Amino acid sequence: MDADSEPVVFGLDPSCPNPFNASTVIGYRLSENGGAEVQIYNALGQQVRTLVDGDQVAGQHVAIWDGRDAAGQHLASGVYVCRLTSAQGVLTRKMVLLR
């Protein structure tokens, strides 16, 4: 890291757009290399999709969710939760899918 760069802080950005219809972009930051998961849960707390699952380098990343479940089926309108999990912690954000 050079003297001008700031350290990356672990974080999960609000999805954009939110509410969304076709797809939404989820930005997240990892402050260290290692395993990371980005998962989507419905309002009942059931996991409906895994967007990221594996080792990643520290820095900024983007995941895109198309409003579909793991089987490729369109999900109903409603509130969903995005969950970022890594050795650095667990963060969540709400998203609204409008069909």
mmCIF file of N, CA and C in Angstrom:
data_model
loop_
_atom_site.group_PDB
_atom_site.id
_atom_site.type_symbol
_atom_site.label_atom_id
_atom_site.label_comp_id
_atom_site.label_asym_id
_atom_site.label_seq_id
_atom_site.Cartn_x
_atom_site.Cartn_y
_atom_site.Cartn_z
ATOM 1 N N MET A 1 0.857 -1.176 0.000
ATOM 2 C CA MET A 1 0.000 0.000 0.000
ATOM 3 C C MET A 1 0.896 1.230 0.000
ATOM 4 N N ASP A 2 0.599 2.186 -0.874
ATOM 5 C CA ASP A 2 1.430 3.380 -0.896
ATOM 6 C C ASP A 2 0.955 4.384 0.152
ATOM 7 N N ALA A 3 1.737 5.408 0.389
ATOM 8 C CA ALA A 3 1.472 6.359 1.465
ATOM 9 C C ALA A 3 0.184 7.148 1.259
ATOM 10 N N ASP A 4 -0.279 7.287 0.000
ATOM 11 C CA ASP A 4 -1.471 8.089 -0.264
ATOM 12 C C ASP A 4 -2.767 7.308 -0.150
ATOM 13 N N SER A 5 -2.709 5.992 -0.165
ATOM 14 C CA SER A 5 -3.945 5.221 -0.146
ATOM 15 C C SER A 5 -4.401 4.977 1.290
ATOM 16 N N GLU A 6 -5.721 4.993 1.465
ATOM 17 C CA GLU A 6 -6.310 4.756 2.771
ATOM 18 C C GLU A 6 -6.646 3.278 2.896
ATOM 19 N N PRO A 7 -6.607 2.743 4.096
ATOM 20 C CA PRO A 7 -6.970 1.339 4.264
ATOM 21 C C PRO A 7 -8.455 1.127 3.943
ATOM 22 N N VAL A 8 -8.772 -0.032 3.412
ATOM 23 C CA VAL A 8 -10.155 -0.372 3.089
ATOM 24 C C VAL A 8 -10.858 -0.802 4.369
ATOM 25 N N VAL A 9 -12.035 -0.277 4.596
ATOM 26 C CA VAL A 9 -12.824 -0.610 5.771
ATOM 27 C C VAL A 9 -13.902 -1.607 5.366
ATOM 28 N N PHE A 10 -14.021 -2.712 6.092
ATOM 29 C CA PHE A 10 -15.038 -3.721 5.860
ATOM 30 C C PHE A 10 -16.409 -3.067 5.833
ATOM 31 N N GLY A 11 -17.185 -3.324 4.767
ATOM 32 C CA GLY A 11 -18.490 -2.698 4.687
ATOM 33 C C GLY A 11 -19.378 -3.280 3.610
ATOM 34 N N LEU A 12 -20.663 -3.010 3.757
ATOM 35 C CA LEU A 12 -21.694 -3.424 2.803
ATOM 36 C C LEU A 12 -22.502 -2.185 2.448
ATOM 37 N N ASP A 13 -22.465 -1.798 1.192
ATOM 38 C CA ASP A 13 -23.165 -0.600 0.744
ATOM 39 C C ASP A 13 -24.642 -0.886 0.497
ATOM 40 N N PRO A 14 -25.489 0.140 0.556
ATOM 41 C CA PRO A 14 -26.887 -0.062 0.162
ATOM 42 C C PRO A 14 -26.946 -0.485 -1.306
ATOM 43 N N SER A 15 -27.871 -1.387 -1.617
ATOM 44 C CA SER A 15 -28.013 -1.805 -3.012
ATOM 45 C C SER A 15 -28.534 -0.637 -3.838
ATOM 46 N N CYS A 16 -28.207 -0.647 -5.107
ATOM 47 C CA CYS A 16 -28.582 0.452 -5.989
ATOM 48 C C CYS A 16 -29.020 -0.102 -7.337
ATOM 49 N N PRO A 17 -30.208 0.146 -7.815
ATOM 50 C CA PRO A 17 -31.257 0.919 -7.147
ATOM 51 C C PRO A 17 -31.943 0.097 -6.054
ATOM 52 N N ASN A 18 -32.630 0.793 -5.189
ATOM 53 C CA ASN A 18 -33.414 0.161 -4.144
ATOM 54 C C ASN A 18 -34.572 1.094 -3.811
ATOM 55 N N PRO A 19 -35.801 0.725 -4.105
ATOM 56 C CA PRO A 19 -36.298 -0.545 -4.641
ATOM 57 C C PRO A 19 -35.824 -0.793 -6.080
ATOM 58 N N PHE A 20 -35.896 -2.082 -6.480
ATOM 59 C CA PHE A 20 -35.463 -2.448 -7.819
ATOM 60 C C PHE A 20 -36.458 -3.413 -8.450
ATOM 61 N N ASN A 21 -36.340 -3.553 -9.782
ATOM 62 C CA ASN A 21 -37.201 -4.470 -10.511
ATOM 63 C C ASN A 21 -36.360 -5.537 -11.180
ATOM 64 N N ALA A 22 -35.568 -5.167 -12.155
ATOM 65 C CA ALA A 22 -34.818 -6.161 -12.934
ATOM 66 C C ALA A 22 -33.581 -6.660 -12.200
ATOM 67 N N SER A 23 -32.764 -5.747 -11.686
ATOM 68 C CA SER A 23 -31.565 -6.153 -10.957
ATOM 69 C C SER A 23 -31.086 -5.001 -10.084
ATOM 70 N N THR A 24 -30.229 -5.359 -9.130
ATOM 71 C CA THR A 24 -29.658 -4.363 -8.235
ATOM 72 C C THR A 24 -28.179 -4.678 -8.024
ATOM 73 N N VAL A 25 -27.391 -3.648 -7.819
ATOM 74 C CA VAL A 25 -25.952 -3.785 -7.628
ATOM 75 C C VAL A 25 -25.648 -3.644 -6.136
ATOM 76 N N ILE A 26 -24.876 -4.596 -5.631
ATOM 77 C CA ILE A 26 -24.523 -4.614 -4.215
ATOM 78 C C ILE A 26 -23.006 -4.441 -4.103
ATOM 79 N N GLY A 27 -22.590 -3.324 -3.558
ATOM 80 C CA GLY A 27 -21.167 -3.068 -3.366
ATOM 81 C C GLY A 27 -20.747 -3.465 -1.959
ATOM 82 N N TYR A 28 -19.567 -4.040 -1.857
ATOM 83 C CA TYR A 28 -19.050 -4.399 -0.540
ATOM 84 C C TYR A 28 -17.535 -4.282 -0.539
ATOM 85 N N ARG A 29 -16.986 -4.127 0.676
ATOM 86 C CA ARG A 29 -15.553 -3.938 0.836
ATOM 87 C C ARG A 29 -15.009 -4.932 1.849
ATOM 88 N N LEU A 30 -13.866 -5.511 1.513
ATOM 89 C CA LEU A 30 -13.169 -6.421 2.422
ATOM 90 C C LEU A 30 -11.850 -5.782 2.815
ATOM 91 N N SER A 31 -11.550 -5.756 4.103
ATOM 92 C CA SER A 31 -10.320 -5.114 4.570
ATOM 93 C C SER A 31 -9.138 -6.071 4.580
ATOM 94 N N GLU A 32 -9.403 -7.355 4.342
ATOM 95 C CA GLU A 32 -8.312 -8.330 4.275
ATOM 96 C C GLU A 32 -8.692 -9.466 3.332
ATOM 97 N N ASN A 33 -7.693 -10.144 2.797
ATOM 98 C CA ASN A 33 -7.929 -11.293 1.930
ATOM 99 C C ASN A 33 -8.584 -12.413 2.731
ATOM 100 N N GLY A 34 -9.423 -13.219 2.050
ATOM 101 C CA GLY A 34 -10.021 -14.365 2.731
ATOM 102 C C GLY A 34 -11.371 -14.703 2.167
ATOM 103 N N GLY A 35 -11.997 -15.648 2.800
ATOM 104 C CA GLY A 35 -13.311 -16.108 2.368
ATOM 105 C C GLY A 35 -14.383 -15.065 2.622
ATOM 106 N N ALA A 36 -15.339 -15.002 1.698
ATOM 107 C CA ALA A 36 -16.470 -14.082 1.840
ATOM 108 C C ALA A 36 -17.702 -14.707 1.209
ATOM 109 N N GLU A 37 -18.854 -14.407 1.785
ATOM 110 C CA GLU A 37 -20.135 -14.846 1.235
ATOM 111 C C GLU A 37 -21.065 -13.651 1.156
ATOM 112 N N VAL A 38 -21.808 -13.567 0.058
ATOM 113 C CA VAL A 38 -22.895 -12.599 -0.078
ATOM 114 C C VAL A 38 -24.130 -13.430 -0.381
ATOM 115 N N GLN A 39 -25.082 -13.396 0.542
ATOM 116 C CA GLN A 39 -26.284 -14.213 0.420
ATOM 117 C C GLN A 39 -27.525 -13.352 0.528
ATOM 118 N N ILE A 40 -28.591 -13.835 -0.115
ATOM 119 C CA ILE A 40 -29.881 -13.150 -0.092
ATOM 120 C C ILE A 40 -30.873 -13.995 0.691
ATOM 121 N N TYR A 41 -31.624 -13.344 1.588
ATOM 122 C CA TYR A 41 -32.629 -14.012 2.408
ATOM 123 C C TYR A 41 -33.977 -13.335 2.192
ATOM 124 N N ASN A 42 -35.062 -14.122 2.294
ATOM 125 C CA ASN A 42 -36.398 -13.544 2.203
ATOM 126 C C ASN A 42 -36.833 -13.040 3.581
ATOM 127 N N ALA A 43 -38.037 -12.492 3.658
ATOM 128 C CA ALA A 43 -38.520 -11.897 4.899
ATOM 129 C C ALA A 43 -38.729 -12.937 6.005
ATOM 130 N N LEU A 44 -38.809 -14.218 5.642
ATOM 131 C CA LEU A 44 -38.953 -15.284 6.630
ATOM 132 C C LEU A 44 -37.611 -15.788 7.144
ATOM 133 N N GLY A 45 -36.524 -15.211 6.625
ATOM 134 C CA GLY A 45 -35.197 -15.613 7.038
ATOM 135 C C GLY A 45 -34.650 -16.814 6.292
ATOM 136 N N GLN A 46 -35.327 -17.206 5.214
ATOM 137 C CA GLN A 46 -34.877 -18.339 4.410
ATOM 138 C C GLN A 46 -33.889 -17.855 3.354
ATOM 139 N N GLN A 47 -32.769 -18.557 3.239
ATOM 140 C CA GLN A 47 -31.790 -18.203 2.214
ATOM 141 C C GLN A 47 -32.367 -18.566 0.849
ATOM 142 N N VAL A 48 -32.354 -17.589 -0.074
ATOM 143 C CA VAL A 48 -32.908 -17.831 -1.412
ATOM 144 C C VAL A 48 -31.842 -17.830 -2.498
ATOM 145 N N ARG A 49 -30.672 -17.242 -2.215
ATOM 146 C CA ARG A 49 -29.636 -17.161 -3.248
ATOM 147 C C ARG A 49 -28.284 -16.850 -2.625
ATOM 148 N N THR A 50 -27.240 -17.439 -3.161
ATOM 149 C CA THR A 50 -25.868 -17.098 -2.809
ATOM 150 C C THR A 50 -25.235 -16.443 -4.026
ATOM 151 N N LEU A 51 -24.770 -15.218 -3.859
ATOM 152 C CA LEU A 51 -24.159 -14.471 -4.964
ATOM 153 C C LEU A 51 -22.648 -14.636 -4.988
ATOM 154 N N VAL A 52 -22.027 -14.734 -3.825
ATOM 155 C CA VAL A 52 -20.575 -14.853 -3.707
ATOM 156 C C VAL A 52 -20.290 -15.894 -2.636
ATOM 157 N N ASP A 53 -19.341 -16.792 -2.916
ATOM 158 C CA ASP A 53 -18.938 -17.789 -1.929
ATOM 159 C C ASP A 53 -17.530 -18.260 -2.269
ATOM 160 N N GLY A 54 -16.533 -17.674 -1.612
ATOM 161 C CA GLY A 54 -15.165 -18.100 -1.878
ATOM 162 C C GLY A 54 -14.153 -17.069 -1.432
ATOM 163 N N ASP A 55 -12.892 -17.377 -1.697
ATOM 164 C CA ASP A 55 -11.806 -16.478 -1.334
ATOM 165 C C ASP A 55 -11.794 -15.245 -2.233
ATOM 166 N N GLN A 56 -11.548 -14.097 -1.616
ATOM 167 C CA GLN A 56 -11.470 -12.841 -2.348
ATOM 168 C C GLN A 56 -10.333 -12.001 -1.778
ATOM 169 N N VAL A 57 -9.807 -11.132 -2.605
ATOM 170 C CA VAL A 57 -8.755 -10.222 -2.158
ATOM 171 C C VAL A 57 -9.378 -9.017 -1.468
ATOM 172 N N ALA A 58 -8.596 -8.376 -0.625
ATOM 173 C CA ALA A 58 -9.058 -7.162 0.035
ATOM 174 C C ALA A 58 -9.344 -6.096 -1.011
ATOM 175 N N GLY A 59 -10.333 -5.267 -0.735
ATOM 176 C CA GLY A 59 -10.676 -4.177 -1.647
ATOM 177 C C GLY A 59 -12.166 -4.105 -1.886
ATOM 178 N N GLN A 60 -12.531 -3.318 -2.896
ATOM 179 C CA GLN A 60 -13.937 -3.118 -3.234
ATOM 180 C C GLN A 60 -14.387 -4.174 -4.234
ATOM 181 N N HIS A 61 -15.623 -4.647 -4.055
ATOM 182 C CA HIS A 61 -16.201 -5.669 -4.916
ATOM 183 C C HIS A 61 -17.652 -5.313 -5.207
ATOM 184 N N VAL A 62 -18.207 -5.965 -6.231
ATOM 185 C CA VAL A 62 -19.598 -5.750 -6.610
ATOM 186 C C VAL A 62 -20.241 -7.094 -6.900
ATOM 187 N N ALA A 63 -21.459 -7.270 -6.406
ATOM 188 C CA ALA A 63 -22.283 -8.424 -6.748
ATOM 189 C C ALA A 63 -23.577 -7.885 -7.339
ATOM 190 N N ILE A 64 -24.118 -8.582 -8.323
ATOM 191 C CA ILE A 64 -25.379 -8.161 -8.949
ATOM 192 C C ILE A 64 -26.422 -9.241 -8.699
ATOM 193 N N TRP A 65 -27.588 -8.819 -8.206
ATOM 194 C CA TRP A 65 -28.684 -9.755 -7.984
ATOM 195 C C TRP A 65 -29.817 -9.426 -8.939
ATOM 196 N N ASP A 66 -30.289 -10.447 -9.626
ATOM 197 C CA ASP A 66 -31.339 -10.285 -10.633
ATOM 198 C C ASP A 66 -32.733 -10.616 -10.122
ATOM 199 N N GLY A 67 -32.920 -10.723 -8.827
ATOM 200 C CA GLY A 67 -34.237 -10.986 -8.267
ATOM 201 C C GLY A 67 -34.697 -12.424 -8.430
ATOM 202 N N ARG A 68 -33.756 -13.325 -8.686
ATOM 203 C CA ARG A 68 -34.092 -14.748 -8.860
ATOM 204 C C ARG A 68 -33.535 -15.558 -7.692
ATOM 205 N N ASP A 69 -34.151 -16.719 -7.478
ATOM 206 C CA ASP A 69 -33.656 -17.618 -6.448
ATOM 207 C C ASP A 69 -32.557 -18.512 -7.008
ATOM 208 N N ALA A 70 -32.086 -19.457 -6.216
ATOM 209 C CA ALA A 70 -30.987 -20.331 -6.621
ATOM 210 C C ALA A 70 -31.363 -21.222 -7.806
ATOM 211 N N ALA A 71 -32.663 -21.493 -7.996
ATOM 212 C CA ALA A 71 -33.135 -22.324 -9.104
ATOM 213 C C ALA A 71 -33.406 -21.502 -10.370
ATOM 214 N N GLY A 72 -33.199 -20.190 -10.302
ATOM 215 C CA GLY A 72 -33.420 -19.333 -11.459
ATOM 216 C C GLY A 72 -34.836 -18.806 -11.605
ATOM 217 N N GLN A 73 -35.673 -19.058 -10.598
ATOM 218 C CA GLN A 73 -37.066 -18.603 -10.629
ATOM 219 C C GLN A 73 -37.166 -17.159 -10.135
ATOM 220 N N HIS A 74 -38.026 -16.361 -10.798
ATOM 221 C CA HIS A 74 -38.265 -14.992 -10.342
ATOM 222 C C HIS A 74 -38.939 -15.032 -8.976
ATOM 223 N N LEU A 75 -38.455 -14.222 -8.065
ATOM 224 C CA LEU A 75 -39.045 -14.132 -6.738
ATOM 225 C C LEU A 75 -40.136 -13.071 -6.715
ATOM 226 N N ALA A 76 -41.028 -13.188 -5.756
ATOM 227 C CA ALA A 76 -42.141 -12.258 -5.603
ATOM 228 C C ALA A 76 -41.654 -10.916 -5.059
ATOM 229 N N SER A 77 -42.464 -9.898 -5.279
ATOM 230 C CA SER A 77 -42.179 -8.594 -4.691
ATOM 231 C C SER A 77 -42.097 -8.732 -3.180
ATOM 232 N N GLY A 78 -41.241 -7.936 -2.574
ATOM 233 C CA GLY A 78 -41.140 -7.963 -1.120
ATOM 234 C C GLY A 78 -39.803 -7.459 -0.640
ATOM 235 N N VAL A 79 -39.612 -7.586 0.669
ATOM 236 C CA VAL A 79 -38.371 -7.165 1.312
ATOM 237 C C VAL A 79 -37.438 -8.367 1.391
ATOM 238 N N TYR A 80 -36.201 -8.146 1.003
ATOM 239 C CA TYR A 80 -35.166 -9.170 1.071
ATOM 240 C C TYR A 80 -33.984 -8.590 1.824
ATOM 241 N N VAL A 81 -33.155 -9.464 2.362
ATOM 242 C CA VAL A 81 -31.993 -9.032 3.124
ATOM 243 C C VAL A 81 -30.739 -9.566 2.450
ATOM 244 N N CYS A 82 -29.777 -8.685 2.247
ATOM 245 C CA CYS A 82 -28.464 -9.071 1.740
ATOM 246 C C CYS A 82 -27.544 -9.198 2.944
ATOM 247 N N ARG A 83 -26.806 -10.304 3.002
ATOM 248 C CA ARG A 83 -25.913 -10.560 4.134
ATOM 249 C C ARG A 83 -24.497 -10.818 3.633
ATOM 250 N N LEU A 84 -23.554 -10.018 4.107
ATOM 251 C CA LEU A 84 -22.135 -10.184 3.823
ATOM 252 C C LEU A 84 -21.490 -10.831 5.039
ATOM 253 N N THR A 85 -20.815 -11.970 4.819
ATOM 254 C CA THR A 85 -20.161 -12.688 5.903
ATOM 255 C C THR A 85 -18.701 -12.924 5.535
ATOM 256 N N SER A 86 -17.806 -12.611 6.454
ATOM 257 C CA SER A 86 -16.381 -12.906 6.282
ATOM 258 C C SER A 86 -15.767 -13.025 7.672
ATOM 259 N N ALA A 87 -14.484 -13.294 7.714
ATOM 260 C CA ALA A 87 -13.789 -13.370 9.005
ATOM 261 C C ALA A 87 -13.836 -12.024 9.728
ATOM 262 N N GLN A 88 -14.099 -10.943 8.977
ATOM 263 C CA GLN A 88 -14.138 -9.601 9.543
ATOM 264 C C GLN A 88 -15.464 -9.294 10.223
ATOM 265 N N GLY A 89 -16.496 -10.120 9.965
ATOM 266 C CA GLY A 89 -17.783 -9.905 10.593
ATOM 267 C C GLY A 89 -18.937 -10.217 9.670
ATOM 268 N N VAL A 90 -20.123 -9.812 10.114
ATOM 269 C CA VAL A 90 -21.360 -10.026 9.356
ATOM 270 C C VAL A 90 -22.097 -8.691 9.278
ATOM 271 N N LEU A 91 -22.500 -8.314 8.056
ATOM 272 C CA LEU A 91 -23.269 -7.088 7.851
ATOM 273 C C LEU A 91 -24.509 -7.429 7.029
ATOM 274 N N THR A 92 -25.604 -6.709 7.268
ATOM 275 C CA THR A 92 -26.831 -6.933 6.501
ATOM 276 C C THR A 92 -27.406 -5.604 6.024
ATOM 277 N N ARG A 93 -28.146 -5.689 4.923
ATOM 278 C CA ARG A 93 -28.879 -4.542 4.373
ATOM 279 C C ARG A 93 -30.202 -5.034 3.808
ATOM 280 N N LYS A 94 -31.240 -4.234 3.968
ATOM 281 C CA LYS A 94 -32.542 -4.559 3.385
ATOM 282 C C LYS A 94 -32.623 -4.056 1.957
ATOM 283 N N MET A 95 -33.371 -4.810 1.132
ATOM 284 C CA MET A 95 -33.625 -4.423 -0.265
ATOM 285 C C MET A 95 -35.102 -4.673 -0.539
ATOM 286 N N VAL A 96 -35.665 -3.906 -1.454
ATOM 287 C CA VAL A 96 -37.060 -4.088 -1.841
ATOM 288 C C VAL A 96 -37.125 -4.440 -3.318
ATOM 289 N N LEU A 97 -37.732 -5.598 -3.598
ATOM 290 C CA LEU A 97 -37.942 -6.052 -4.967
ATOM 291 C C LEU A 97 -39.383 -5.737 -5.340
ATOM 292 N N LEU A 98 -39.566 -4.998 -6.434
ATOM 293 C CA LEU A 98 -40.905 -4.646 -6.928
ATOM 294 C C LEU A 98 -41.102 -5.262 -8.310
ATOM 295 N N ARG A 99 -42.079 -6.088 -8.448
ATOM 296 C CA ARG A 99 -42.391 -6.707 -9.751
ATOM 297 C C ARG A 99 -43.518 -5.971 -10.418
#
